[in-house]
């Protein structure tokens, strides 16, 4: 009998049953009042999760489309931006900006390390002529499992009157992000990550400062236009083009569940499963890529042991136990495997994954005592339940 699928990817992620069923609701006209009500509830729920009073725009695309929109709507060709690169997705954000003719200055940090705020401060202080218009940063660097803190970067952005554009695709609803309090002008996320919905919708929080910058921006945008989206919202709370209605049904249900659970409890749940995975990996004898202080609560990166080939590890996890994990990118390709634990991931999912990991590692010649990782994870869960 085939094992039940355990999806432990950084996205797409498992969708709660009620959210899946909601996606099967009858399709409605996107210019009808019912769709306006749907969109209003989704946006209100998103403002709760983004912790913002800013406009939250719904774009029908993946997170990458939202990152592209963040550039196209706030900058002009030749504008200088700082891109804080701590991994593959930081590099991607910089590349998107370059494709639009933006003058990108990368500040590169070692993969597996977080942004050094002092380096950012020093570079902004050197900018005597105020050439820098924006800072690009990745809140949760999915390729390495590192969380970068937007708060001090937001303070610097405010001090130097530059925009802060943040990739929150794999962080929002799994890692706390106080958009307003921390001064994030544009925050981009997508439906298929911690928001526990099907792929296909991108959600973007946009500050008034970013909207004002868009009045002077000369980069081309039509489908991605924040201004068109906001004008349609203001007129009758519709989207400029046909939205992904079925996905919005699912997203609305997932947002309702998060509201019922409470945002802080959502973050706590992510922290607990992260601790369980990290403790289990250490007990097995595996080496974690990043330190606890900067570790993501949505994805954990673990170094592949010398005795094992990554491709074999991934394939056997999938074929023998139907557990889906993934590797890393760029300079870490083949050296690191990643376990996603965001959104609708349960303790039983974690325990199933650790059990499969132990068995595959042992079958591949890695020396370990079966059950040590499970015991470590169980201890974390037991201690949390006993509090």
Short mmCIF file of C-alpha atoms in Angstrom, two decimals:
data_model
loop_
_atom_site.label_atom_id
_atom_site.label_comp_id
_atom_site.label_asym_id
_atom_site.label_seq_id
_atom_site.Cartn_x
_atom_site.Cartn_y
_atom_site.Cartn_z
CA UNK A 1 0.00 0.00 0.00
CA UNK A 2 1.35 3.41 -0.94
CA UNK A 3 2.12 5.74 1.93
CA UNK A 4 0.02 8.89 2.31
CA UNK A 5 1.69 11.91 0.79
CA UNK A 6 3.53 14.17 3.22
CA UNK A 7 4.32 17.44 1.47
CA UNK A 8 7.26 19.06 3.26
CA UNK A 9 8.24 21.61 0.65
CA UNK A 10 8.77 25.36 1.07
CA UNK A 11 5.80 25.64 -1.27
CA UNK A 12 3.32 24.65 -2.48
CA UNK A 13 2.13 23.56 0.96
CA UNK A 14 -0.71 21.36 2.25
CA UNK A 15 -4.13 23.01 2.15
CA UNK A 16 -6.65 22.56 4.99
CA UNK A 17 -9.64 20.42 4.04
CA UNK A 18 -12.18 23.23 4.43
CA UNK A 19 -10.06 25.52 2.25
CA UNK A 20 -9.85 22.83 -0.44
CA UNK A 21 -13.61 22.37 -0.37
CA UNK A 22 -14.16 26.13 -0.47
CA UNK A 23 -12.28 26.24 -3.78
CA UNK A 24 -15.04 24.10 -5.30
CA UNK A 25 -17.71 26.76 -4.72
CA UNK A 26 -19.67 27.89 -7.75
CA UNK A 27 -17.84 30.47 -9.85
CA UNK A 28 -19.35 33.96 -9.76
CA UNK A 29 -19.03 36.95 -12.03
CA UNK A 30 -16.01 39.03 -11.16
CA UNK A 31 -17.98 42.28 -11.59
CA UNK A 32 -20.81 41.15 -9.30
CA UNK A 33 -21.39 42.26 -5.69
CA UNK A 34 -20.66 38.72 -4.47
CA UNK A 35 -17.12 38.98 -5.80
CA UNK A 36 -16.69 42.40 -4.23
CA UNK A 37 -17.69 40.91 -0.88
CA UNK A 38 -15.26 38.04 -1.39
CA UNK A 39 -12.40 40.36 -2.23
CA UNK A 40 -13.16 42.68 0.71
CA UNK A 41 -13.06 39.82 3.19
CA UNK A 42 -9.84 38.47 1.72
CA UNK A 43 -8.17 41.89 1.86
CA UNK A 44 -9.34 42.49 5.43
CA UNK A 45 -7.93 39.10 6.44
CA UNK A 46 -4.66 39.88 4.71
CA UNK A 47 -4.35 43.22 6.50
CA UNK A 48 -4.63 41.28 9.75
CA UNK A 49 -1.80 38.95 8.74
CA UNK A 50 0.40 41.71 7.24
CA UNK A 51 -0.33 43.78 10.37
CA UNK A 52 -1.00 46.81 8.21
CA UNK A 53 -3.54 49.50 7.42
CA UNK A 54 -1.94 49.94 3.98
CA UNK A 55 -3.61 48.91 0.76
CA UNK A 56 -3.22 45.20 0.08
CA UNK A 57 -3.49 44.43 -3.62
CA UNK A 58 -4.45 41.06 -5.08
CA UNK A 59 -2.54 40.07 -8.22
CA UNK A 60 -3.24 36.92 -10.22
CA UNK A 61 0.28 35.51 -10.52
CA UNK A 62 3.00 33.82 -8.48
CA UNK A 63 5.18 35.59 -5.94
CA UNK A 64 7.74 36.36 -8.63
CA UNK A 65 5.14 38.46 -10.44
CA UNK A 66 4.62 40.47 -7.28
CA UNK A 67 8.36 41.08 -6.93
CA UNK A 68 8.43 42.30 -10.52
CA UNK A 69 5.46 44.56 -9.78
CA UNK A 70 7.22 46.02 -6.74
CA UNK A 71 10.04 47.20 -9.01
CA UNK A 72 7.89 48.34 -11.93
CA UNK A 73 5.61 50.47 -9.75
CA UNK A 74 8.13 52.33 -7.58
CA UNK A 75 11.29 52.95 -9.61
CA UNK A 76 12.57 54.49 -12.83
CA UNK A 77 15.20 53.27 -15.27
CA UNK A 78 18.65 54.14 -13.93
CA UNK A 79 17.52 54.50 -10.31
CA UNK A 80 20.06 53.14 -7.85
CA UNK A 81 18.98 50.48 -5.37
CA UNK A 82 20.74 48.40 -2.75
CA UNK A 83 19.98 44.68 -2.94
CA UNK A 84 20.75 42.70 0.21
CA UNK A 85 21.65 39.21 -1.01
CA UNK A 86 21.88 36.31 1.43
CA UNK A 87 20.96 33.54 -0.98
CA UNK A 88 19.32 32.53 -4.26
CA UNK A 89 16.11 34.49 -3.79
CA UNK A 90 17.92 37.67 -2.84
CA UNK A 91 19.89 37.24 -6.06
CA UNK A 92 16.65 36.73 -7.97
CA UNK A 93 15.18 39.97 -6.64
CA UNK A 94 18.30 41.84 -7.75
CA UNK A 95 18.12 40.23 -11.19
CA UNK A 96 14.49 41.27 -11.64
CA UNK A 97 15.45 44.87 -10.93
CA UNK A 98 18.35 44.70 -13.38
CA UNK A 99 16.04 43.43 -16.14
CA UNK A 100 14.03 46.64 -15.72
CA UNK A 101 17.11 48.79 -16.20
CA UNK A 102 17.54 49.65 -12.53
CA UNK A 103 21.08 50.30 -11.29
CA UNK A 104 21.47 47.50 -8.74
CA UNK A 105 24.25 47.50 -6.19
CA UNK A 106 24.43 44.15 -4.45
CA UNK A 107 25.62 43.82 -0.88
CA UNK A 108 26.47 40.14 -0.73
CA UNK A 109 26.49 38.16 2.49
CA UNK A 110 27.70 34.62 3.04
CA UNK A 111 25.01 32.04 2.26
CA UNK A 112 23.73 30.75 5.60
CA UNK A 113 24.31 34.12 7.30
CA UNK A 114 21.89 36.99 7.85
CA UNK A 115 22.13 40.58 6.66
CA UNK A 116 24.71 42.60 8.58
CA UNK A 117 22.80 45.78 9.41
CA UNK A 118 26.04 47.70 10.03
CA UNK A 119 27.13 47.20 6.42
CA UNK A 120 23.82 48.56 5.20
CA UNK A 121 24.11 51.54 7.54
CA UNK A 122 27.65 52.29 6.37
CA UNK A 123 26.63 52.19 2.70
CA UNK A 124 23.67 54.50 3.23
CA UNK A 125 25.84 56.97 5.17
CA UNK A 126 28.28 57.02 2.24
CA UNK A 127 25.43 58.05 -0.09
CA UNK A 128 25.94 61.80 0.38
CA UNK A 129 24.11 62.69 -2.84
CA UNK A 130 21.03 60.61 -1.99
CA UNK A 131 21.36 58.48 -5.10
CA UNK A 132 19.93 55.34 -3.49
CA UNK A 133 16.17 55.16 -3.99
CA UNK A 134 15.29 51.78 -2.48
CA UNK A 135 16.50 48.76 -0.56
CA UNK A 136 15.55 45.27 -1.74
CA UNK A 137 15.59 42.54 0.88
CA UNK A 138 14.40 38.99 1.32
CA UNK A 139 12.69 38.53 4.67
CA UNK A 140 12.96 34.75 4.65
CA UNK A 141 15.75 33.44 2.42
CA UNK A 142 14.22 30.13 1.45
CA UNK A 143 17.36 28.74 -0.19
CA UNK A 144 19.27 28.78 3.11
CA UNK A 145 16.62 28.87 5.83
CA UNK A 146 17.76 32.27 7.12
CA UNK A 147 15.45 34.99 8.46
CA UNK A 148 16.58 38.58 7.89
CA UNK A 149 15.17 41.16 10.29
CA UNK A 150 13.30 43.94 8.42
CA UNK A 151 12.90 46.17 11.47
CA UNK A 152 16.39 47.74 11.61
CA UNK A 153 16.47 47.97 7.81
CA UNK A 154 13.13 49.78 7.89
CA UNK A 155 14.51 52.23 10.43
CA UNK A 156 17.48 52.94 8.15
CA UNK A 157 15.19 53.31 5.14
CA UNK A 158 13.10 55.86 7.01
CA UNK A 159 16.18 57.74 8.24
CA UNK A 160 17.60 58.03 4.71
CA UNK A 161 14.23 58.48 2.97
CA UNK A 162 14.49 55.41 0.75
CA UNK A 163 11.91 52.74 0.05
CA UNK A 164 12.09 49.30 1.63
CA UNK A 165 10.82 46.58 -0.71
CA UNK A 166 10.59 43.15 0.92
CA UNK A 167 10.19 39.66 -0.46
CA UNK A 168 7.93 38.02 2.15
CA UNK A 169 6.84 35.20 -0.14
CA UNK A 170 7.89 32.35 2.17
CA UNK A 171 7.59 34.24 5.45
CA UNK A 172 4.20 35.93 5.79
CA UNK A 173 1.94 34.04 8.25
CA UNK A 174 4.87 31.87 9.32
CA UNK A 175 7.36 34.52 10.46
CA UNK A 176 6.16 37.69 12.13
CA UNK A 177 6.17 40.73 9.85
CA UNK A 178 4.87 44.02 11.26
CA UNK A 179 4.62 45.90 8.00
CA UNK A 180 3.55 49.27 9.40
CA UNK A 181 5.57 49.27 12.60
CA UNK A 182 8.75 48.16 10.85
CA UNK A 183 8.48 50.55 7.91
CA UNK A 184 8.13 48.08 5.03
CA UNK A 185 6.86 50.02 2.01
CA UNK A 186 6.12 47.04 -0.23
CA UNK A 187 5.78 43.50 1.08
CA UNK A 188 5.13 40.68 -1.38
CA UNK A 189 3.78 37.22 -0.59
CA UNK A 190 1.86 34.49 -2.37
CA UNK A 191 -1.04 32.15 -1.71
CA UNK A 192 0.71 28.77 -1.80
CA UNK A 193 3.06 29.23 1.15
CA UNK A 194 2.07 29.85 4.78
CA UNK A 195 -1.31 31.20 3.63
CA UNK A 196 -2.30 27.57 2.95
CA UNK A 197 -4.00 28.06 -0.43
CA UNK A 198 -3.45 26.87 -4.00
CA UNK A 199 -0.79 28.59 -6.13
CA UNK A 200 -1.80 31.45 -8.39
CA UNK A 201 -2.44 34.55 -6.29
CA UNK A 202 0.10 37.13 -5.13
CA UNK A 203 -0.67 39.57 -2.32
CA UNK A 204 1.13 42.89 -2.02
CA UNK A 205 1.02 45.39 0.84
CA UNK A 206 1.77 48.89 -0.50
CA UNK A 207 2.42 51.98 1.65
CA UNK A 208 1.31 55.49 0.71
CA UNK A 209 5.00 56.35 0.32
CA UNK A 210 5.38 53.60 -2.29
CA UNK A 211 2.22 54.71 -4.09
CA UNK A 212 3.53 58.28 -4.16
CA UNK A 213 6.83 57.05 -5.61
CA UNK A 214 4.83 55.36 -8.33
CA UNK A 215 3.57 58.73 -9.54
CA UNK A 216 7.09 59.55 -10.71
CA UNK A 217 8.22 56.06 -11.70
CA UNK A 218 8.70 55.58 -15.44
CA UNK A 219 9.05 51.80 -15.69
CA UNK A 220 6.37 50.11 -17.81
CA UNK A 221 3.46 48.44 -16.06
CA UNK A 222 -0.06 47.60 -17.12
CA UNK A 223 -1.09 44.20 -15.77
CA UNK A 224 1.21 44.82 -12.77
CA UNK A 225 0.04 48.40 -12.20
CA UNK A 226 -0.56 49.22 -8.54
CA UNK A 227 -2.31 52.41 -9.58
CA UNK A 228 -4.86 50.59 -11.74
CA UNK A 229 -5.48 48.09 -8.95
CA UNK A 230 -5.96 50.80 -6.34
CA UNK A 231 -8.23 52.86 -8.56
CA UNK A 232 -10.45 49.83 -9.13
CA UNK A 233 -10.50 49.10 -5.37
CA UNK A 234 -11.45 52.69 -4.60
CA UNK A 235 -14.21 52.75 -7.19
CA UNK A 236 -16.06 49.51 -6.38
CA UNK A 237 -13.61 47.07 -4.78
CA UNK A 238 -12.91 45.01 -7.84
CA UNK A 239 -9.70 43.98 -9.58
CA UNK A 240 -8.70 45.47 -12.96
CA UNK A 241 -8.60 42.03 -14.58
CA UNK A 242 -10.37 38.76 -13.82
CA UNK A 243 -9.12 37.42 -10.47
CA UNK A 244 -8.54 33.75 -9.59
CA UNK A 245 -11.92 33.37 -7.91
CA UNK A 246 -11.55 29.72 -6.86
CA UNK A 247 -8.21 30.47 -5.17
CA UNK A 248 -9.74 33.46 -3.39
CA UNK A 249 -12.46 31.17 -2.00
CA UNK A 250 -9.76 28.91 -0.56
CA UNK A 251 -7.68 31.83 0.69
CA UNK A 252 -10.69 33.36 2.42
CA UNK A 253 -11.28 30.13 4.34
CA UNK A 254 -7.60 29.81 5.33
CA UNK A 255 -7.57 33.42 6.52
CA UNK A 256 -10.69 32.75 8.59
CA UNK A 257 -8.94 29.81 10.23
CA UNK A 258 -5.86 31.91 11.02
CA UNK A 259 -8.01 34.65 12.50
CA UNK A 260 -9.77 32.09 14.67
CA UNK A 261 -6.47 30.57 15.80
CA UNK A 262 -4.92 33.97 16.46
CA UNK A 263 -1.85 35.36 14.75
CA UNK A 264 0.48 34.87 17.70
CA UNK A 265 -0.61 31.26 18.03
CA UNK A 266 0.13 30.76 14.33
CA UNK A 267 3.68 32.04 14.90
CA UNK A 268 4.06 29.92 18.05
CA UNK A 269 3.00 26.80 16.16
CA UNK A 270 5.62 27.44 13.50
CA UNK A 271 8.28 27.98 16.15
CA UNK A 272 7.46 24.66 17.85
CA UNK A 273 7.66 22.53 14.70
CA UNK A 274 10.90 24.29 13.74
CA UNK A 275 12.41 23.46 17.11
CA UNK A 276 11.30 19.83 16.75
CA UNK A 277 12.95 19.45 13.34
CA UNK A 278 16.17 21.13 14.41
CA UNK A 279 16.45 19.06 17.59
CA UNK A 280 15.72 15.89 15.63
CA UNK A 281 18.37 16.68 13.01
CA UNK A 282 20.98 17.32 15.71
CA UNK A 283 20.08 14.09 17.52
CA UNK A 284 20.46 12.11 14.28
CA UNK A 285 23.92 13.62 13.85
CA UNK A 286 23.16 15.96 10.96
CA UNK A 287 24.59 19.45 10.66
CA UNK A 288 22.23 22.39 10.39
CA UNK A 289 23.20 25.12 7.94
CA UNK A 290 22.24 28.12 10.08
CA UNK A 291 22.37 29.10 13.74
CA UNK A 292 19.26 29.11 15.91
CA UNK A 293 19.26 32.93 16.21
CA UNK A 294 18.62 33.44 12.49
CA UNK A 295 16.81 30.19 11.69
CA UNK A 296 13.64 30.38 9.64
CA UNK A 297 10.42 29.05 11.13
CA UNK A 298 9.11 28.04 7.71
CA UNK A 299 12.01 26.05 6.23
CA UNK A 300 15.04 24.25 7.66
CA UNK A 301 18.23 23.70 5.67
CA UNK A 302 20.31 20.65 6.63
CA UNK A 303 23.69 19.72 5.22
CA UNK A 304 23.79 16.47 3.25
CA UNK A 305 26.16 14.04 5.01
CA UNK A 306 29.21 12.80 3.10
CA UNK A 307 27.89 9.23 2.98
CA UNK A 308 24.75 10.22 1.09
CA UNK A 309 23.92 11.69 -2.31
CA UNK A 310 21.22 14.35 -2.16
CA UNK A 311 19.41 13.05 -5.25
CA UNK A 312 19.25 9.56 -3.73
CA UNK A 313 18.02 10.91 -0.41
CA UNK A 314 15.23 12.91 -2.04
CA UNK A 315 14.22 10.11 -4.39
CA UNK A 316 14.06 7.45 -1.67
CA UNK A 317 12.13 9.73 0.68
CA UNK A 318 9.54 10.18 -2.07
CA UNK A 319 9.41 6.69 -3.55
CA UNK A 320 9.60 4.65 -0.35
CA UNK A 321 7.70 6.86 2.08
CA UNK A 322 5.92 9.47 -0.09
CA UNK A 323 7.59 12.29 1.84
CA UNK A 324 8.50 15.28 -0.32
CA UNK A 325 11.56 17.36 0.57
CA UNK A 326 13.74 19.49 -1.68
CA UNK A 327 17.31 20.66 -2.19
CA UNK A 328 18.87 24.08 -2.33
CA UNK A 329 20.11 26.26 -5.18
CA UNK A 330 23.23 27.98 -6.45
CA UNK A 331 26.38 27.28 -4.48
CA UNK A 332 24.46 25.00 -2.08
CA UNK A 333 22.99 22.77 -4.78
CA UNK A 334 23.53 19.12 -3.84
CA UNK A 335 25.07 20.10 -0.50
CA UNK A 336 21.91 20.92 1.42
CA UNK A 337 18.41 19.51 1.67
CA UNK A 338 15.49 21.55 2.91
CA UNK A 339 12.38 20.63 4.84
CA UNK A 340 9.47 23.03 4.56
CA UNK A 341 7.25 23.37 7.63
CA UNK A 342 4.90 26.24 6.96
CA UNK A 343 1.18 26.66 6.89
CA UNK A 344 -0.93 23.56 7.43
CA UNK A 345 1.85 21.32 8.76
CA UNK A 346 1.03 19.16 11.78
CA UNK A 347 3.09 17.40 14.42
CA UNK A 348 2.28 14.08 12.78
CA UNK A 349 3.70 15.41 9.49
CA UNK A 350 6.91 16.30 11.31
CA UNK A 351 7.17 12.90 12.98
CA UNK A 352 6.47 11.07 9.70
CA UNK A 353 9.17 13.08 7.96
CA UNK A 354 11.76 12.45 10.65
CA UNK A 355 10.96 8.73 10.70
CA UNK A 356 11.36 8.46 6.92
CA UNK A 357 14.56 10.52 7.03
CA UNK A 358 16.10 8.23 9.64
CA UNK A 359 15.29 5.09 7.68
CA UNK A 360 16.57 6.44 4.35
CA UNK A 361 19.79 7.70 5.93
CA UNK A 362 20.41 4.34 7.60
CA UNK A 363 19.70 2.48 4.37
CA UNK A 364 22.27 4.69 2.63
CA UNK A 365 24.99 3.88 5.14
CA UNK A 366 24.73 6.81 7.52
CA UNK A 367 25.41 5.60 11.04
CA UNK A 368 22.58 6.28 13.45
CA UNK A 369 20.30 4.60 15.96
CA UNK A 370 16.77 4.49 14.66
CA UNK A 371 14.41 6.56 16.75
CA UNK A 372 16.85 9.14 18.12
CA UNK A 373 15.45 11.91 15.96
CA UNK A 374 11.88 10.91 16.71
CA UNK A 375 12.59 10.92 20.42
CA UNK A 376 14.10 14.40 20.23
CA UNK A 377 11.08 15.74 18.33
CA UNK A 378 8.62 13.99 20.64
CA UNK A 379 10.35 15.56 23.61
CA UNK A 380 9.85 19.03 22.12
CA UNK A 381 6.16 18.38 21.52
CA UNK A 382 5.67 16.76 24.93
CA UNK A 383 7.33 19.65 26.76
CA UNK A 384 5.20 22.17 24.89
CA UNK A 385 2.03 20.25 25.70
CA UNK A 386 3.02 20.08 29.38
CA UNK A 387 3.41 23.84 29.78
#
